[in-house]
XYZ file of N, CA and C in Angstrom:
528
model
N -13.482 16.252 -14.751
C -13.491 15.982 -13.334
C -14.871 15.779 -12.821
N -15.933 16.023 -13.630
C -17.261 15.932 -13.152
C -17.630 14.548 -12.699
N -17.070 13.434 -13.311
C -17.453 12.120 -12.963
C -16.713 11.576 -11.842
N -15.732 12.313 -11.264
C -14.970 11.815 -10.047
C -15.708 12.060 -8.782
N -15.545 11.142 -7.811
C -16.179 11.424 -6.508
C -15.409 12.465 -5.759
N -16.042 13.062 -4.727
C -15.482 14.248 -4.024
C -14.125 13.873 -3.396
N -13.854 12.683 -2.923
C -12.576 12.422 -2.300
C -11.464 12.410 -3.406
N -11.786 11.909 -4.561
C -10.783 11.864 -5.643
C -10.450 13.274 -6.066
N -11.502 14.124 -6.215
C -11.309 15.551 -6.590
C -10.457 16.282 -5.542
N -10.744 16.002 -4.254
C -9.999 16.591 -3.204
C -8.604 16.189 -3.249
N -8.317 14.916 -3.432
C -6.935 14.403 -3.440
C -6.216 15.042 -4.637
N -6.902 15.061 -5.752
C -6.193 15.576 -6.907
C -5.798 17.086 -6.820
N -6.600 17.847 -6.228
C -6.340 19.252 -6.102
C -5.221 19.493 -5.089
N -4.963 18.551 -4.196
C -3.901 18.723 -3.215
C -2.547 18.205 -3.700
N -2.548 17.515 -4.840
C -1.204 17.055 -5.365
C -0.650 18.191 -6.299
N 0.464 18.657 -6.002
C 1.015 19.756 -6.899
C 1.186 19.312 -8.290
N 0.865 20.244 -9.187
C 1.091 20.008 -10.601
C 2.606 20.274 -10.943
N 3.114 19.610 -11.855
C 4.541 19.739 -12.297
C 4.584 20.643 -13.437
N 5.780 21.297 -13.585
C 5.943 22.308 -14.705
C 7.035 22.014 -15.647
N 8.014 21.266 -15.221
C 9.224 20.975 -16.000
C 8.911 19.881 -17.023
N 9.059 20.173 -18.326
C 8.881 19.151 -19.398
C 10.220 18.567 -19.676
N 10.579 17.435 -18.983
C 11.841 16.833 -19.148
C 11.720 15.392 -18.807
N 12.573 14.591 -19.540
C 12.602 13.095 -19.434
C 14.005 12.695 -18.958
N 14.221 11.394 -18.815
C 15.482 10.896 -18.336
C 16.747 11.306 -19.143
N 16.568 11.685 -20.430
C 17.694 12.046 -21.271
C 17.996 13.509 -21.325
N 17.290 14.321 -20.446
C 17.420 15.813 -20.490
C 18.349 16.380 -19.483
N 19.268 15.678 -18.918
C 20.252 16.191 -17.990
C 19.756 17.017 -16.815
N 20.089 18.241 -16.724
C 19.740 19.131 -15.601
C 18.235 19.353 -15.503
N 17.591 19.401 -16.644
C 16.191 19.578 -16.645
C 15.494 18.375 -15.993
N 16.000 17.194 -16.206
C 15.485 15.994 -15.646
C 15.674 16.008 -14.131
N 16.810 16.525 -13.610
C 17.061 16.662 -12.197
C 15.966 17.554 -11.604
N 15.669 18.721 -12.243
C 14.627 19.620 -11.860
C 13.286 18.864 -11.813
N 12.957 18.136 -12.817
C 11.679 17.369 -12.830
C 11.635 16.418 -11.723
N 12.721 15.733 -11.395
C 12.741 14.781 -10.305
C 12.421 15.474 -8.961
N 12.984 16.656 -8.785
C 12.628 17.460 -7.572
C 11.167 17.770 -7.491
N 10.531 18.110 -8.642
C 9.094 18.338 -8.630
C 8.372 17.060 -8.359
N 8.820 15.974 -8.911
C 8.191 14.679 -8.622
C 8.215 14.313 -7.144
N 9.388 14.507 -6.508
C 9.412 14.205 -5.053
C 8.525 15.104 -4.258
N 8.470 16.421 -4.581
C 7.583 17.343 -3.879
C 6.100 16.838 -4.018
N 5.720 16.415 -5.149
C 4.363 15.963 -5.391
C 4.080 14.650 -4.586
N 5.078 13.760 -4.643
C 4.911 12.531 -3.870
C 4.858 12.768 -2.395
N 5.666 13.672 -1.900
C 5.653 13.993 -0.428
C 4.312 14.606 -0.075
N 3.786 15.528 -0.905
C 2.470 16.104 -0.650
C 1.384 15.056 -0.606
N 1.393 14.190 -1.587
C 0.342 13.122 -1.717
C 0.414 12.187 -0.564
N 1.608 11.734 -0.140
C 1.778 10.872 0.974
C 1.330 11.543 2.236
N 1.703 12.775 2.414
C 1.396 13.486 3.643
C -0.187 13.625 3.731
N -0.817 13.952 2.591
C -2.234 14.065 2.582
C -2.875 12.726 2.939
N -2.352 11.663 2.345
C -2.930 10.327 2.581
C -2.838 9.972 4.072
N -1.654 10.239 4.705
C -1.488 9.901 6.087
C -2.371 10.747 7.016
N -2.573 12.041 6.608
C -3.402 12.900 7.505
C -4.876 12.448 7.390
N -5.297 11.775 6.275
C -6.630 11.341 6.036
C -6.781 9.857 6.367
N -5.745 9.264 7.104
C -5.753 7.836 7.411
C -6.041 6.982 6.247
N -5.313 7.319 5.112
C -5.551 6.620 3.857
C -4.202 6.237 3.241
N -3.301 5.885 4.086
C -1.971 5.513 3.742
C -2.019 4.154 2.949
N -1.507 4.049 1.670
C -1.674 2.800 0.995
C -0.437 2.428 0.115
N 0.583 3.168 0.114
C 1.832 2.793 -0.627
C 3.058 3.418 -0.063
N 4.118 2.755 -0.477
C 5.481 3.242 -0.147
C 6.236 3.105 -1.419
N 7.043 4.135 -1.822
C 7.724 4.056 -3.153
C 8.944 4.942 -2.977
N 10.048 4.470 -3.741
C 11.217 5.290 -3.760
C 11.983 4.988 -5.046
N 12.836 5.854 -5.472
C 13.633 5.645 -6.679
C 14.620 4.516 -6.321
N 14.714 3.544 -7.197
C 15.604 2.410 -7.088
C 16.975 2.665 -7.616
N 17.135 3.678 -8.412
C 18.520 4.114 -8.863
C 18.727 5.543 -8.751
N 19.962 5.962 -8.794
C 20.310 7.417 -8.585
C 19.697 8.331 -9.665
N 19.488 7.773 -10.933
C 18.943 8.606 -12.029
C 17.416 8.798 -11.895
N 16.741 8.067 -10.956
C 15.333 8.242 -10.840
C 14.528 7.685 -11.998
N 15.063 6.689 -12.698
C 14.344 6.101 -13.867
C 13.739 4.749 -13.515
N 14.110 4.213 -12.317
C 13.445 2.943 -11.887
C 12.917 3.237 -10.491
N 11.678 2.840 -10.213
C 11.050 3.076 -8.928
C 10.482 1.745 -8.399
N 10.680 1.506 -7.123
C 10.094 0.270 -6.492
C 9.470 0.587 -5.156
N 8.645 -0.270 -4.699
C 8.011 -0.089 -3.402
C 6.943 -1.149 -3.136
N 5.939 -0.781 -2.438
C 4.828 -1.655 -2.174
C 3.567 -0.896 -2.063
N 2.450 -1.518 -2.264
C 1.191 -0.961 -2.181
C 0.232 -1.969 -1.463
N -0.822 -1.545 -0.958
C -1.754 -2.459 -0.310
C -3.207 -1.952 -0.448
N -4.082 -2.906 -0.250
C -5.503 -2.673 -0.356
C -6.163 -3.452 0.737
N -7.080 -2.813 1.421
C -7.876 -3.416 2.531
C -9.230 -3.883 1.927
N -9.459 -5.176 2.071
C -10.742 -5.741 1.594
C -11.293 -6.717 2.710
N -12.500 -6.503 3.067
C -13.142 -7.281 4.182
C -12.198 -7.310 5.466
N -11.671 -6.129 5.721
C -10.908 -5.917 6.972
C -9.554 -6.685 6.976
N -9.123 -7.099 5.762
C -7.793 -7.791 5.606
C -6.941 -6.945 4.631
N -5.679 -6.845 5.031
C -4.764 -6.032 4.157
C -4.042 -6.987 3.191
N -4.110 -6.658 1.913
C -3.405 -7.391 0.859
C -2.286 -6.552 0.319
N -1.042 -7.010 0.483
C 0.187 -6.333 0.102
C 0.717 -6.754 -1.283
N 1.271 -5.884 -2.000
C 1.744 -6.174 -3.343
C 3.012 -5.383 -3.633
N 3.932 -6.001 -4.244
C 5.164 -5.321 -4.694
C 4.797 -4.352 -5.843
N 5.452 -3.253 -5.940
C 5.148 -2.233 -6.891
C 6.406 -1.823 -7.545
N 6.422 -1.658 -8.867
C 7.624 -1.213 -9.585
C 7.248 -0.649 -10.915
N 8.048 0.193 -11.418
C 7.921 0.747 -12.787
C 9.199 1.443 -13.211
N 9.332 1.573 -14.502
C 10.472 2.329 -15.092
C 9.872 3.583 -15.729
N 10.621 4.730 -15.661
C 10.221 5.949 -16.256
C 10.540 5.790 -17.803
N 9.549 5.909 -18.682
C 9.798 5.729 -20.088
C 10.746 6.937 -20.661
N 11.478 6.609 -21.695
C 12.345 7.591 -22.243
C 11.584 8.772 -22.774
N 10.377 8.575 -23.224
C 9.545 9.691 -23.689
C 8.656 10.364 -22.613
N 8.944 10.087 -21.413
C 8.350 10.808 -20.189
C 8.641 12.276 -20.276
N 7.724 13.132 -19.947
C 6.390 12.912 -19.369
C 5.256 12.812 -20.413
N 5.660 12.748 -21.690
C 4.588 12.584 -22.748
C 3.864 11.261 -22.606
N 4.656 10.252 -22.073
C 4.205 8.889 -21.867
C 4.185 8.596 -20.434
N 3.056 8.046 -19.937
C 2.969 7.735 -18.461
C 3.741 6.437 -18.191
N 4.202 6.265 -16.915
C 4.869 5.013 -16.535
C 3.909 3.855 -16.695
N 4.382 2.638 -16.917
C 3.598 1.383 -16.861
C 3.782 0.781 -15.525
N 2.840 0.899 -14.679
C 2.929 0.414 -13.292
C 2.809 -1.063 -13.251
N 3.669 -1.789 -12.564
C 3.703 -3.171 -12.500
C 3.463 -3.737 -11.062
N 2.608 -4.756 -10.929
C 2.447 -5.505 -9.714
C 2.745 -6.937 -10.039
N 4.085 -7.247 -9.997
C 4.558 -8.638 -10.438
C 3.834 -9.795 -9.804
N 3.394 -9.725 -8.600
C 2.734 -10.860 -7.890
C 1.386 -11.123 -8.543
N 0.797 -10.206 -9.229
C -0.552 -10.447 -9.846
C -0.455 -10.774 -11.331
N 0.749 -10.972 -11.854
C 0.874 -11.296 -13.312
C 0.096 -12.551 -13.637
N -0.732 -12.434 -14.637
C -1.537 -13.535 -15.095
C -2.810 -13.821 -14.339
N -3.094 -13.081 -13.365
C -4.223 -13.335 -12.458
C -5.498 -12.587 -12.919
N -5.407 -11.584 -13.752
C -6.502 -10.852 -14.194
C -6.312 -10.469 -15.672
N -7.320 -10.319 -16.437
C -7.254 -9.890 -17.834
C -7.002 -8.385 -17.930
N -7.133 -7.669 -16.823
C -6.815 -6.229 -16.877
C -5.437 -5.968 -16.539
N -4.528 -6.745 -17.177
C -3.111 -6.748 -16.833
C -2.354 -7.150 -18.105
N -1.162 -6.593 -18.316
C -0.327 -7.017 -19.414
C 0.787 -7.916 -18.872
N 1.544 -8.577 -19.822
C 2.625 -9.449 -19.425
C 3.611 -8.668 -18.479
N 4.092 -9.415 -17.503
C 4.985 -8.812 -16.581
C 4.295 -8.128 -15.400
N 3.007 -8.214 -15.307
C 2.249 -7.613 -14.234
C 1.932 -6.132 -14.320
N 2.048 -5.674 -15.594
C 1.717 -4.266 -15.893
C 0.248 -4.105 -15.850
N -0.277 -3.208 -15.054
C -1.692 -2.963 -15.002
C -2.244 -2.235 -16.198
N -3.466 -2.568 -16.563
C -4.077 -1.897 -17.750
C -4.663 -0.567 -17.372
N -4.071 0.458 -17.958
C -4.540 1.814 -17.761
C -4.982 2.558 -19.000
N -4.948 1.762 -20.168
C -5.144 2.422 -21.421
C -6.483 3.111 -21.648
N -7.596 2.515 -21.181
C -8.859 3.103 -21.512
C -9.167 4.349 -20.700
N -8.916 4.308 -19.420
C -9.376 5.357 -18.527
C -8.297 6.419 -18.202
N -7.055 5.903 -17.984
C -6.067 6.797 -17.488
C -5.143 7.490 -18.529
N -4.778 6.675 -19.584
C -3.800 7.165 -20.549
C -4.360 8.439 -21.264
N -5.663 8.482 -21.682
C -6.111 9.819 -22.293
C -6.058 10.996 -21.288
N -6.327 10.716 -20.038
C -6.252 11.754 -19.013
C -4.760 12.198 -18.854
N -3.869 11.296 -18.822
C -2.399 11.592 -18.808
C -2.023 12.486 -19.973
N -2.392 12.028 -21.181
C -1.986 12.768 -22.358
C -2.569 14.198 -22.360
N -3.752 14.342 -21.840
C -4.355 15.694 -21.797
C -3.659 16.576 -20.812
N -3.032 16.025 -19.761
C -2.451 16.806 -18.720
C -0.977 16.797 -18.662
N -0.299 16.148 -19.639
C 1.148 16.146 -19.675
C 1.658 17.552 -20.045
N 2.660 18.098 -19.401
C 3.603 17.486 -18.440
C 3.159 17.760 -16.961
N 2.007 18.263 -16.712
C 1.601 18.654 -15.398
C 1.445 17.483 -14.462
N 1.131 16.321 -14.970
C 0.884 15.102 -14.185
C 2.272 14.369 -14.009
N 2.390 13.715 -12.863
C 3.655 12.979 -12.538
C 3.342 11.679 -11.878
N 4.321 11.175 -11.206
C 4.224 9.823 -10.525
C 3.065 9.812 -9.535
N 2.966 10.862 -8.689
C 1.901 10.907 -7.671
C 0.476 10.865 -8.367
N 0.392 11.556 -9.471
C -0.881 11.516 -10.196
C -1.186 10.143 -10.782
N -0.138 9.436 -11.275
C -0.342 8.092 -11.799
C -0.801 7.128 -10.701
N -0.216 7.306 -9.500
C -0.664 6.486 -8.364
C -2.143 6.802 -7.963
N -2.394 8.085 -7.873
C -3.799 8.482 -7.471
C -4.861 8.190 -8.442
N -4.602 8.398 -9.651
C -5.664 8.297 -10.688
C -5.524 6.985 -11.534
N -4.393 6.256 -11.369
C -4.227 5.055 -12.161
C -4.197 3.851 -11.232
N -3.238 3.743 -10.322
C -3.081 2.498 -9.432
C -4.271 2.432 -8.494
N -4.568 3.524 -7.742
C -5.547 3.476 -6.736
C -6.909 2.938 -7.234
N -7.439 3.460 -8.310
C -8.751 2.923 -8.793
C -8.616 1.525 -9.329
N -7.446 1.205 -9.863
C -7.255 -0.134 -10.367
C -7.286 -1.182 -9.213
N -6.603 -0.830 -8.127
C -6.696 -1.709 -6.918
C -8.085 -1.809 -6.401
N -8.790 -0.702 -6.365
C -10.119 -0.748 -5.786
C -11.063 -1.562 -6.698
N -10.880 -1.591 -7.960
C -11.720 -2.411 -8.838
C -11.297 -3.843 -8.957
N -10.034 -4.139 -8.951
C -9.608 -5.491 -9.156
C -9.320 -6.386 -7.973
N -8.811 -5.782 -6.881
C -8.507 -6.603 -5.752
C -9.671 -7.363 -5.124
N -10.793 -6.692 -4.958
C -11.920 -7.399 -4.429
C -12.352 -8.602 -5.333
N -12.326 -8.419 -6.561
C -12.721 -9.450 -7.484
C -11.664 -10.623 -7.414
N -10.415 -10.287 -7.381
C -9.341 -11.281 -7.272
C -9.435 -12.067 -5.978
N -9.764 -11.373 -4.873
C -9.873 -11.992 -3.596
C -11.064 -12.913 -3.582
N -12.221 -12.406 -3.951
C -13.521 -13.165 -3.949
C -13.487 -14.390 -4.900
N -12.638 -14.301 -6.009
C -12.538 -15.419 -6.906
C -11.465 -16.461 -6.390
N -10.755 -16.108 -5.368
C -9.732 -17.060 -4.917
C -8.358 -16.895 -5.594
N -8.248 -15.960 -6.540
C -6.968 -15.748 -7.208
C -5.961 -15.101 -6.384
N -6.357 -14.332 -5.407
C -5.397 -13.717 -4.394
C -5.853 -14.172 -3.065
N -4.853 -14.702 -2.299
C -5.113 -15.144 -0.950
C -4.450 -14.246 0.045
N -5.061 -14.060 1.231
C -4.418 -13.370 2.303
C -3.217 -14.113 2.803
N -2.238 -13.384 3.269
C -0.986 -14.045 3.773
C -1.278 -15.086 4.818
N -2.348 -14.949 5.606
C -2.647 -15.888 6.641
C -3.275 -17.211 6.060
N -3.732 -17.139 4.878
C -4.401 -18.280 4.217
C -3.454 -19.121 3.359
N -2.271 -18.601 3.036
C -1.365 -19.251 2.084
C -0.732 -20.431 2.814
N -0.471 -21.527 2.088
C 0.134 -22.721 2.624
C 1.509 -22.425 3.063
N 1.946 -23.026 4.155
C 3.296 -22.861 4.656
C 4.307 -23.391 3.607
N 5.492 -22.730 3.545
C 6.542 -23.238 2.629
C 7.249 -24.417 3.222
N 7.990 -25.099 2.351
C 8.783 -26.224 2.766
C 9.754 -25.961 3.868
N 10.397 -24.763 3.807
C 11.289 -24.406 4.819
C 10.753 -24.214 6.128
N 9.512 -23.703 6.189
C 8.880 -23.491 7.540
C 8.515 -24.834 8.180
N 8.320 -25.918 7.360
C 7.941 -27.172 7.924
C 9.162 -28.017 8.318
N 10.291 -27.611 8.010
C 11.506 -28.408 8.376
C 11.956 -28.155 9.764
């Protein structure tokens, strides 16, 4: 944690660590793990809102809690850039971190895999492996997605790969 800035350290210490080692195939233990995941996500969201740093919305897209969808955004040059967010919980979770997808950015940066999965292998995956099963979805967003957005969105905007919604050409339906 020495190389992290003070705000990242502060955020990380306020996200509860998880204790249940269970994945989607583990029945009642998975239900307990999901409860812990929700507690951590609520704590992280509450902290972000109290610090005026709200940047994502996410919820389970199925009753099993194995598919998650939502949105995230990043402010660059006083303009908000919104992106769809989705991921599946791997069968080997929590030993394996989720692969976070931003489908709108698929193919726009080399720091992404097919399907819009963001590249977290070099920096985040070793950290996840070291802290499994204590890390969960909130930790993946805080230490994986947030830094990725901060590093990539400004480059994508400045290079013209991502345009603000006000700059995009009107669709054919809006001209009719």
